[in-house]
Amino acid sequence: MKLLQDILYKIKLLEIHGATNVPVVALCIDSRKVEKNSAFIAIKGTAVDGHTFIASAVNKGATIIVAEELPENRVEGVTYIKVANSHEAVAYMAHYFYDCPSEKLKLVGVTGTNGKTTVATLLYKLFSALGYSCGLISTVENKIQQTVIPASLTTPDAISLNALLHKMVNENCTHAFMECSSIAIHQHRITGLNFAGALFTNITLDHLDYHKTFEEYLKAKKSFFDNLPETAFAISNKDDKRGEVMLQNTKAKKYYYSLKTSADFKGKILDDSLTGLQMQINSTDVHFRLIGEFNAYNLLAVYAAAVCLQEEPTKVLTTLSGLTGAEGRFDYIISNKNVIGIVDYAHTPDALENVLTTLKKLKKDYQNIITVVGCGGDRDKTKRPLMAQAACDYSNKAIFTSDNPRSENPMDILADMENGLTTAAKKKYIVIPDRRNAIEQAVKLANEGDIILIAGKGHEKYQEINGVKHPFDDKEVLNHFFNQ
């Protein structure tokens, strides 16, 4: 059990009313989870303001309230603390409440628009194969060694995150690899963590529903590197036009990887086919099971991080050559009629274009590409026509369908996708709102050897409609129709 005064370090404290030498049994940002002698931190979220639940938290037994605005009527025996930033405060409090777990691990964070999950997962698989006890925090799943803990966010809230890292330490993990989303960085979920290193993959349009402008999105990503300590390493994609900007203010040791120019970690694609990548990395030839130029970048980033973590380069490449990527990232299945099916999480225009250009480059002349794609509801609407156009540009046939419509009308989302398509694109697509029917139709349209890409949901095992998550697995549905 911790005393309140022992977990208030580094926080901008504006006012304190009450004692600080009181016990804290738990930290909560959700008033429904408050228990006796817990600290409730009121956070202003995008949909709900935690300040409106302060009274409820006190009624449930909270003896400590941390907030940006304190209530006028304060309860006797409750300590009230006014802070400049509640998001930042809860991150530091969680760090100290859980005994600074990130300082007892080699923690590596991965940020960027695309590739985060694959890079973090490959690092976890690589270091596990090298004999280390590892943890993983990703969009697909969280893992402590081989134990799977379901993931609901790319990066958990600060309390859950530190609790998870604490559990990793208790389970004798030595390394942890995690995705760091721009929203999580902006909301201070990773504030206070001690990173051994950080990687930048790339940046394209995404999350503009949250950040509003691309400049703000870029700024959020960059702040991750700006705040790294001198003891850390920072690795960036030199071929991304913002790759060097990302590291310009970091105090960490800088490294770059590239396929196109000189860099600390230089890669060259020798052969790319549906059976894998043949690459040269820093003068060593290696065959990998992953395919596509985008995965060549992911593999380079992983190799760079491993070397920066003092692993022997040849052993890293040998081990990495036998690994597969993350679930729902270019998942590959073949039907009994020799139709190739690929399920991929690609849910941004750039990610979809990367997958489709790879397929177009690798396919034979007689093979057609059929793409099933939708766009998420209550998210950045500017992506919708861009994704639709990309699907039409690089496919022989595109089927527009529902993704996770959430609270939006699926037909409105599909109308946004259709808006602004070129004349050529309009000749290539059909609309089937029901996702299961859309996948079935794709299978019916496919001839032997054709390639069906089911994009947008990847590893997700549900479809979210009006606040309800209905069971739905793209790969399972595709397999069903493949085997009919």
Coordinates of C-alpha atoms in Angstrom, one line a residue:
M1 CA 0.0 0.0 0.0
K2 CA 1.3 3.5 -0.9
L3 CA 0.8 6.8 0.8
L4 CA -0.5 9.6 -1.3
Q5 CA 2.5 11.8 -0.7
D6 CA 4.8 9.1 -2.2
I7 CA 3.0 9.1 -5.6
L8 CA 2.8 12.9 -6.3
Y9 CA 6.2 13.4 -7.7
K10 CA 6.6 15.5 -10.9
I11 CA 3.0 16.6 -10.9
K12 CA 2.1 20.3 -11.3
L13 CA 0.2 20.7 -8.0
L14 CA -1.9 23.9 -7.8
E15 CA -3.9 23.3 -4.6
I16 CA -4.0 20.7 -1.8
H17 CA -6.9 20.5 0.7
G18 CA -6.5 17.8 3.3
A19 CA -3.8 15.3 4.3
T20 CA -1.3 13.7 2.0
N21 CA 0.0 11.0 4.4
V22 CA -3.1 8.9 3.7
P23 CA -3.1 5.4 2.2
V24 CA -4.0 4.8 -1.5
V25 CA -5.4 1.3 -2.2
A26 CA -6.2 1.9 -5.9
L27 CA -6.2 4.5 -8.6
C28 CA -9.4 5.1 -10.7
I29 CA -10.4 7.2 -13.6
D30 CA -13.7 5.4 -13.9
S31 CA -16.1 6.3 -11.0
R32 CA -17.8 2.9 -11.4
K33 CA -14.6 1.1 -10.3
V34 CA -14.1 3.3 -7.2
E35 CA -13.5 1.4 -3.9
K36 CA -12.9 2.5 -0.3
N37 CA -9.7 4.5 0.2
S38 CA -9.0 4.8 -3.5
A39 CA -7.9 7.9 -5.5
F40 CA -10.3 9.1 -8.2
I41 CA -8.6 11.2 -10.9
A42 CA -11.2 13.3 -12.9
I43 CA -10.3 13.4 -16.5
K44 CA -11.9 15.4 -19.3
G45 CA -12.4 12.9 -22.1
T46 CA -13.6 13.4 -25.6
A47 CA -17.1 12.2 -24.8
V48 CA -17.4 12.3 -20.9
D49 CA -16.0 14.7 -18.3
G50 CA -14.9 12.8 -15.2
H51 CA -15.3 16.0 -13.1
T52 CA -19.1 15.4 -13.2
F53 CA -18.6 12.1 -11.3
I54 CA -16.6 13.5 -8.4
A55 CA -19.5 13.4 -5.9
S56 CA -20.4 9.8 -7.0
A57 CA -16.8 8.7 -6.5
V58 CA -16.7 10.2 -3.0
N59 CA -20.0 8.4 -2.2
K60 CA -18.5 5.1 -3.2
G61 CA -15.5 5.5 -0.9
A62 CA -12.9 7.6 -2.7
T63 CA -10.8 9.4 -0.1
I64 CA -8.6 11.3 -2.6
I65 CA -9.9 13.4 -5.5
V66 CA -7.4 14.7 -8.1
A67 CA -8.9 17.2 -10.6
E68 CA -8.3 20.2 -12.7
E69 CA -11.4 21.9 -11.2
L70 CA -12.3 21.2 -7.5
P71 CA -15.9 21.2 -6.3
E72 CA -17.0 24.1 -4.1
N73 CA -18.5 21.8 -1.5
R74 CA -15.8 19.5 -0.2
V75 CA -16.4 16.5 2.0
E76 CA -14.6 16.3 5.4
G77 CA -12.0 13.6 5.5
V78 CA -11.4 13.6 1.7
T79 CA -8.2 15.0 0.3
Y80 CA -8.7 17.2 -2.8
I81 CA -5.8 18.1 -5.1
K82 CA -6.0 20.5 -8.0
V83 CA -3.6 19.9 -10.8
A84 CA -2.7 21.6 -14.0
N85 CA -3.3 18.5 -16.1
S86 CA -5.2 15.4 -14.9
H87 CA -4.0 13.2 -17.8
E88 CA -0.4 14.0 -16.9
A89 CA -1.1 13.6 -13.1
V90 CA -2.7 10.1 -13.4
A91 CA 0.3 8.9 -15.5
Y92 CA 2.9 10.0 -12.9
M93 CA 0.7 8.7 -10.1
A94 CA 0.3 5.3 -11.8
H95 CA 4.1 5.1 -12.5
Y96 CA 4.9 5.5 -8.8
F97 CA 1.9 3.6 -7.4
Y98 CA 3.1 0.5 -9.4
D99 CA 6.8 0.9 -8.3
C100 CA 8.1 2.4 -11.5
P101 CA 7.8 -0.8 -13.5
S102 CA 9.2 0.6 -16.8
E103 CA 12.5 1.3 -15.0
K104 CA 12.9 -2.4 -14.4
L105 CA 12.4 -3.5 -18.0
K106 CA 13.9 -2.7 -21.4
L107 CA 10.9 -0.9 -22.8
V108 CA 10.7 -0.1 -26.5
G109 CA 7.9 2.0 -28.0
V110 CA 6.8 2.0 -31.6
T111 CA 4.9 4.9 -33.2
G112 CA 3.8 5.8 -36.7
T113 CA 0.7 5.6 -38.8
N114 CA 1.3 2.1 -40.3
G115 CA 3.4 -0.8 -39.2
K116 CA 3.2 -0.4 -35.4
T117 CA 1.6 -3.7 -34.7
T118 CA 3.8 -5.7 -37.0
V119 CA 7.0 -4.1 -35.6
A120 CA 6.0 -4.5 -32.0
T121 CA 4.9 -8.1 -32.5
L122 CA 8.0 -9.1 -34.5
L123 CA 10.2 -7.6 -31.7
Y124 CA 8.2 -9.6 -29.1
K125 CA 8.6 -12.8 -31.2
L126 CA 12.2 -12.2 -31.9
F127 CA 13.3 -11.6 -28.4
S128 CA 11.2 -14.5 -27.1
A129 CA 12.9 -16.7 -29.7
L130 CA 16.3 -15.3 -28.5
G131 CA 15.5 -16.7 -25.0
Y132 CA 14.2 -13.6 -23.2
S133 CA 11.0 -13.3 -21.2
C134 CA 9.0 -10.6 -22.9
G135 CA 5.8 -8.6 -22.8
L136 CA 3.8 -7.2 -25.7
I137 CA 1.3 -4.3 -25.7
S138 CA -0.4 -4.0 -29.1
T139 CA -3.6 -3.4 -30.9
V140 CA -4.2 -7.1 -31.5
E141 CA -3.3 -8.4 -28.0
N142 CA -1.3 -7.9 -24.9
K143 CA 1.0 -10.7 -23.8
I144 CA 3.0 -11.5 -20.7
Q145 CA 5.4 -14.2 -21.9
Q146 CA 2.9 -16.7 -23.5
T147 CA -0.2 -15.5 -21.6
V148 CA -2.6 -13.5 -23.8
I149 CA -4.5 -10.6 -22.3
P150 CA -7.1 -9.2 -24.7
A151 CA -6.5 -5.6 -25.9
S152 CA -9.2 -3.0 -26.4
L153 CA -7.0 0.0 -27.2
T154 CA -3.8 0.4 -29.1
T155 CA -2.3 1.9 -26.0
P156 CA -4.1 1.3 -22.6
D157 CA -4.9 4.1 -20.2
A158 CA -2.0 5.1 -17.9
I159 CA -3.3 3.0 -14.9
S160 CA -3.9 -0.2 -16.9
L161 CA -0.6 0.3 -18.7
N162 CA 1.5 0.6 -15.5
A163 CA -0.4 -2.2 -13.9
L164 CA 0.4 -4.4 -17.0
L165 CA 4.1 -3.4 -16.9
H166 CA 4.1 -4.1 -13.1
K167 CA 2.7 -7.6 -13.8
M168 CA 5.4 -8.2 -16.4
V169 CA 8.1 -7.3 -13.9
N170 CA 6.6 -9.7 -11.4
E171 CA 6.5 -12.4 -14.0
N172 CA 10.3 -11.8 -14.6
C173 CA 10.0 -10.2 -18.0
T174 CA 13.2 -8.5 -19.1
H175 CA 11.9 -6.7 -22.2
A176 CA 8.6 -5.2 -23.2
F177 CA 7.5 -3.9 -26.6
M178 CA 4.5 -1.6 -27.1
E179 CA 2.6 0.4 -29.7
C180 CA 2.3 4.1 -28.9
S181 CA -0.6 5.7 -30.7
S182 CA -0.7 9.5 -31.3
I183 CA -3.9 9.8 -29.2
A184 CA -2.2 7.9 -26.3
I185 CA 0.9 10.2 -26.6
H186 CA -1.3 13.3 -26.6
Q187 CA -3.4 12.1 -23.7
H188 CA -0.2 11.5 -21.6
R189 CA -0.9 7.7 -21.3
I190 CA 2.8 7.0 -21.7
T191 CA 4.0 10.0 -19.7
G192 CA 6.4 9.0 -16.9
L193 CA 7.5 5.7 -18.6
N194 CA 11.2 5.0 -18.9
F195 CA 11.9 4.0 -22.5
A196 CA 15.1 2.2 -23.5
G197 CA 14.3 3.1 -27.1
A198 CA 11.7 4.2 -29.6
L199 CA 11.0 3.6 -33.3
F200 CA 9.2 5.7 -35.9
T201 CA 7.8 3.8 -38.9
N202 CA 6.0 6.4 -41.1
I203 CA 3.3 9.1 -41.1
T204 CA 0.3 9.6 -43.3
L205 CA -3.2 10.9 -42.8
D206 CA -5.0 9.3 -39.8
H207 CA -6.9 10.3 -36.6
L208 CA -7.8 13.7 -38.0
D209 CA -11.1 13.3 -36.3
Y210 CA -9.2 13.6 -33.0
H211 CA -6.2 15.8 -33.9
K212 CA -8.1 18.0 -36.3
T213 CA -5.0 18.9 -38.4
F214 CA -2.1 16.9 -39.8
E215 CA 0.3 19.3 -38.0
E216 CA -1.2 18.4 -34.7
Y217 CA -1.0 14.7 -35.5
L218 CA 2.7 15.1 -36.4
K219 CA 3.4 17.1 -33.3
A220 CA 1.9 14.4 -31.1
K221 CA 4.1 11.7 -32.7
K222 CA 7.2 13.9 -32.4
S223 CA 6.6 14.7 -28.7
F224 CA 7.3 11.0 -28.0
F225 CA 10.9 11.4 -29.3
D226 CA 11.3 14.9 -27.9
N227 CA 10.8 13.5 -24.4
L228 CA 13.2 10.6 -24.6
P229 CA 16.2 10.6 -22.2
E230 CA 19.8 10.7 -23.3
T231 CA 20.2 7.0 -22.3
A232 CA 17.6 5.9 -24.9
F233 CA 18.0 5.2 -28.6
A234 CA 15.7 6.7 -31.3
I235 CA 15.3 4.9 -34.6
S236 CA 13.6 6.5 -37.6
N237 CA 12.6 5.7 -41.2
K238 CA 14.9 8.0 -43.3
D239 CA 12.8 7.4 -46.4
D240 CA 9.8 9.0 -44.8
K241 CA 9.9 12.7 -45.6
R242 CA 9.3 13.5 -41.9
G243 CA 11.7 10.8 -40.6
E244 CA 14.5 13.2 -39.8
V245 CA 12.1 15.9 -38.5
M246 CA 10.8 13.4 -36.0
L247 CA 14.2 13.1 -34.3
Q248 CA 15.5 16.6 -34.7
N249 CA 14.9 17.6 -31.0
T250 CA 15.5 14.3 -29.3
K251 CA 18.2 13.9 -26.7
A252 CA 18.4 10.1 -27.4
K253 CA 21.0 8.5 -29.6
K254 CA 19.8 8.8 -33.2
Y255 CA 19.7 6.0 -35.8
Y256 CA 18.1 5.7 -39.2
Y257 CA 17.1 2.9 -41.5
S258 CA 16.4 3.1 -45.2
L259 CA 15.8 1.1 -48.4
K260 CA 16.7 4.1 -50.7
T261 CA 19.7 6.0 -49.3
S262 CA 22.6 5.6 -46.9
A263 CA 21.7 4.9 -43.3
D264 CA 22.9 3.2 -40.2
F265 CA 20.7 0.2 -41.1
K266 CA 20.6 -0.2 -44.9
G267 CA 18.3 -2.6 -46.7
K268 CA 17.8 -3.6 -50.3
I269 CA 15.1 -5.8 -51.7
L270 CA 16.6 -8.5 -53.9
D271 CA 13.4 -10.4 -54.6
D272 CA 9.7 -10.0 -53.5
S273 CA 7.2 -12.7 -54.2
L274 CA 4.1 -14.3 -52.6
T275 CA 6.5 -16.8 -50.9
G276 CA 8.6 -14.1 -49.1
L277 CA 11.2 -11.4 -49.3
Q278 CA 14.8 -11.8 -50.2
M279 CA 16.7 -8.9 -48.8
Q280 CA 20.2 -7.6 -48.2
I281 CA 20.6 -5.9 -44.8
N282 CA 23.9 -4.2 -44.1
S283 CA 25.6 -6.5 -46.7
T284 CA 24.0 -9.8 -45.4
D285 CA 21.5 -11.6 -47.7
V286 CA 18.5 -13.0 -45.8
H287 CA 15.1 -14.6 -46.8
F288 CA 12.1 -13.5 -44.8
R289 CA 8.6 -15.1 -44.7
L290 CA 6.9 -11.7 -44.8
I291 CA 6.2 -10.0 -48.2
G292 CA 6.1 -6.5 -49.6
E293 CA 8.1 -3.4 -49.5
F294 CA 6.2 -2.2 -46.4
N295 CA 7.3 -5.3 -44.5
A296 CA 10.8 -4.7 -45.7
Y297 CA 10.7 -1.4 -43.8
N298 CA 9.2 -3.2 -40.8
L299 CA 11.9 -5.8 -40.8
L300 CA 14.6 -3.2 -41.0
A301 CA 13.1 -1.3 -38.0
V302 CA 13.0 -4.5 -36.0
Y303 CA 16.6 -5.4 -36.9
A304 CA 17.8 -1.9 -36.0
A305 CA 16.1 -2.1 -32.6
A306 CA 17.6 -5.5 -31.8
V307 CA 21.1 -4.3 -32.6
C308 CA 20.6 -1.1 -30.5
L309 CA 19.6 -3.5 -27.7
Q310 CA 23.0 -5.1 -28.0
E311 CA 22.0 -8.3 -29.8
E312 CA 24.4 -10.0 -32.2
P313 CA 23.4 -9.0 -35.8
T314 CA 23.8 -12.4 -37.5
K315 CA 21.9 -14.2 -34.8
V316 CA 19.1 -11.5 -35.1
L317 CA 18.8 -12.0 -38.8
T318 CA 18.8 -15.8 -38.6
T319 CA 16.1 -15.8 -36.0
L320 CA 14.1 -13.0 -37.7
S321 CA 14.1 -14.9 -41.0
G322 CA 11.8 -17.6 -39.6
L323 CA 9.2 -15.4 -38.0
T324 CA 5.7 -14.5 -39.2
G325 CA 3.9 -11.2 -38.6
A326 CA 0.9 -10.2 -36.4
E327 CA -2.6 -11.7 -36.8
G328 CA -4.7 -9.9 -39.3
R329 CA -1.7 -8.4 -41.0
F330 CA -1.5 -9.9 -44.5
D331 CA -3.1 -13.1 -43.3
Y332 CA -2.9 -15.5 -46.2
I333 CA -5.2 -18.4 -47.0
I334 CA -5.9 -20.4 -50.2
S335 CA -9.3 -21.9 -51.2
N336 CA -9.9 -25.4 -52.5
K337 CA -10.3 -23.7 -56.0
N338 CA -6.8 -22.1 -55.6
V339 CA -8.2 -18.6 -55.0
I340 CA -5.8 -16.6 -52.7
G341 CA -7.4 -14.8 -49.8
I342 CA -5.7 -12.1 -47.8
V343 CA -7.1 -10.5 -44.6
D344 CA -5.4 -7.3 -43.6
Y345 CA -6.0 -4.5 -41.1
A346 CA -5.3 -1.8 -43.6
H347 CA -7.7 1.0 -42.6
T348 CA -5.9 4.1 -43.9
P349 CA -5.5 5.1 -47.5
D350 CA -1.7 4.7 -47.3
A351 CA -1.9 1.2 -45.7
L352 CA -4.5 0.1 -48.3
E353 CA -2.4 1.4 -51.1
N354 CA 0.7 -0.3 -49.7
V355 CA -1.0 -3.7 -49.6
L356 CA -2.6 -3.3 -53.0
T357 CA 0.5 -2.1 -54.8
T358 CA 2.4 -5.0 -53.3
L359 CA -0.2 -7.5 -54.6
K360 CA -0.3 -5.8 -58.0
K361 CA 3.5 -6.0 -58.3
L362 CA 3.6 -9.7 -57.3
K363 CA 0.6 -11.1 -59.2
K364 CA 0.7 -12.8 -62.5
D365 CA -1.0 -11.2 -65.5
Y366 CA -3.9 -13.6 -65.5
Q367 CA -4.7 -13.0 -61.8
N368 CA -7.3 -10.4 -60.8
I369 CA -7.5 -8.5 -57.5
I370 CA -10.9 -8.2 -55.8
T371 CA -10.9 -5.9 -52.8
V372 CA -13.6 -5.8 -50.1
V373 CA -13.3 -2.6 -48.1
G374 CA -15.3 -0.3 -45.8
C375 CA -14.6 2.6 -43.5
G376 CA -15.3 3.0 -39.8
G377 CA -18.0 5.2 -38.5
D378 CA -17.5 8.1 -36.1
R379 CA -13.9 8.4 -37.4
D380 CA -12.0 10.6 -39.8
K381 CA -14.3 11.1 -42.8
T382 CA -11.6 12.5 -45.0
K383 CA -10.1 9.0 -45.4
R384 CA -13.3 7.6 -47.0
P385 CA -13.1 8.8 -50.6
L386 CA -9.3 8.2 -50.5
M387 CA -9.6 4.6 -49.5
A388 CA -12.4 4.0 -52.0
Q389 CA -10.2 5.5 -54.8
A390 CA -7.2 3.4 -53.8
A391 CA -9.3 0.3 -53.8
C392 CA -10.5 1.1 -57.4
D393 CA -7.1 2.2 -58.6
Y394 CA -5.3 -1.0 -57.7
S395 CA -8.0 -3.6 -58.0
N396 CA -9.8 -5.2 -60.9
K397 CA -13.0 -5.0 -58.9
A398 CA -13.8 -3.3 -55.6
I399 CA -16.7 -4.1 -53.3
F400 CA -17.6 -1.3 -50.8
T401 CA -19.2 -2.6 -47.6
S402 CA -19.6 -1.9 -43.9
D403 CA -16.7 -1.9 -41.5
N404 CA -17.5 -0.8 -38.0
P405 CA -20.3 1.7 -38.6
R406 CA -20.6 2.4 -34.9
S407 CA -23.3 5.1 -34.4
E408 CA -23.4 6.2 -38.1
N409 CA -25.7 5.0 -40.8
P410 CA -23.7 2.5 -43.0
M411 CA -25.3 4.0 -46.1
D412 CA -24.0 7.5 -45.2
I413 CA -20.5 6.1 -44.8
L414 CA -20.7 4.3 -48.2
A415 CA -22.0 7.5 -49.8
D416 CA -18.9 9.3 -48.4
M417 CA -16.7 6.6 -50.0
E418 CA -18.4 7.1 -53.4
N419 CA -18.1 10.9 -53.3
G420 CA -15.5 12.2 -55.6
L421 CA -14.5 9.0 -57.3
T422 CA -13.0 9.4 -60.8
T423 CA -14.9 8.3 -63.8
A424 CA -12.6 5.2 -64.3
A425 CA -13.1 4.2 -60.6
K426 CA -16.9 4.4 -60.9
K427 CA -16.7 1.5 -63.4
K428 CA -14.9 -0.8 -61.0
Y429 CA -17.0 -1.0 -57.8
I430 CA -20.2 -2.3 -56.5
V431 CA -21.8 -1.6 -53.1
I432 CA -22.9 -4.4 -50.8
P433 CA -23.6 -3.0 -47.3
D434 CA -23.7 -6.3 -45.5
R435 CA -20.1 -7.4 -44.9
R436 CA -20.8 -11.1 -44.9
N437 CA -22.7 -10.9 -48.3
A438 CA -19.8 -8.7 -49.7
I439 CA -17.2 -11.4 -48.8
E440 CA -19.5 -14.1 -50.3
Q441 CA -19.9 -12.1 -53.5
A442 CA -16.1 -11.6 -53.8
V443 CA -15.6 -15.4 -53.6
K444 CA -18.3 -15.9 -56.3
L445 CA -16.6 -13.4 -58.6
A446 CA -13.1 -14.9 -58.2
N447 CA -11.6 -17.3 -60.7
E448 CA -8.8 -19.8 -60.1
G449 CA -5.6 -17.9 -59.1
D450 CA -7.4 -14.6 -58.3
I451 CA -6.6 -12.7 -55.2
I452 CA -9.3 -11.5 -52.7
L453 CA -8.2 -8.8 -50.2
I454 CA -10.5 -8.2 -47.2
A455 CA -9.3 -4.9 -45.8
G456 CA -10.0 -2.8 -42.7
K457 CA -10.6 -5.1 -39.8
G458 CA -7.8 -7.6 -39.7
H459 CA -7.6 -9.3 -36.3
E460 CA -10.9 -7.9 -35.0
K461 CA -13.5 -10.5 -34.1
Y462 CA -16.5 -8.2 -34.1
Q463 CA -18.4 -5.6 -36.0
E464 CA -19.5 -2.6 -34.0
I465 CA -23.0 -1.4 -34.7
N466 CA -24.8 1.2 -32.6
G467 CA -22.7 0.5 -29.5
V468 CA -23.0 -3.3 -29.8
K469 CA -20.1 -5.5 -30.8
H470 CA -21.5 -8.4 -32.9
P471 CA -19.3 -11.4 -33.5
F472 CA -17.6 -11.2 -36.9
D473 CA -14.3 -12.5 -38.1
D474 CA -13.2 -11.7 -41.7
K475 CA -10.9 -14.7 -41.9
E476 CA -13.5 -17.1 -40.5
V477 CA -16.1 -15.8 -42.9
L478 CA -13.7 -16.0 -45.9
N479 CA -12.7 -19.5 -44.9
H480 CA -16.4 -20.5 -44.8
F481 CA -17.1 -19.4 -48.3
F482 CA -13.8 -20.8 -49.6
N483 CA -14.7 -24.3 -48.4
Q484 CA -18.3 -24.4 -49.8

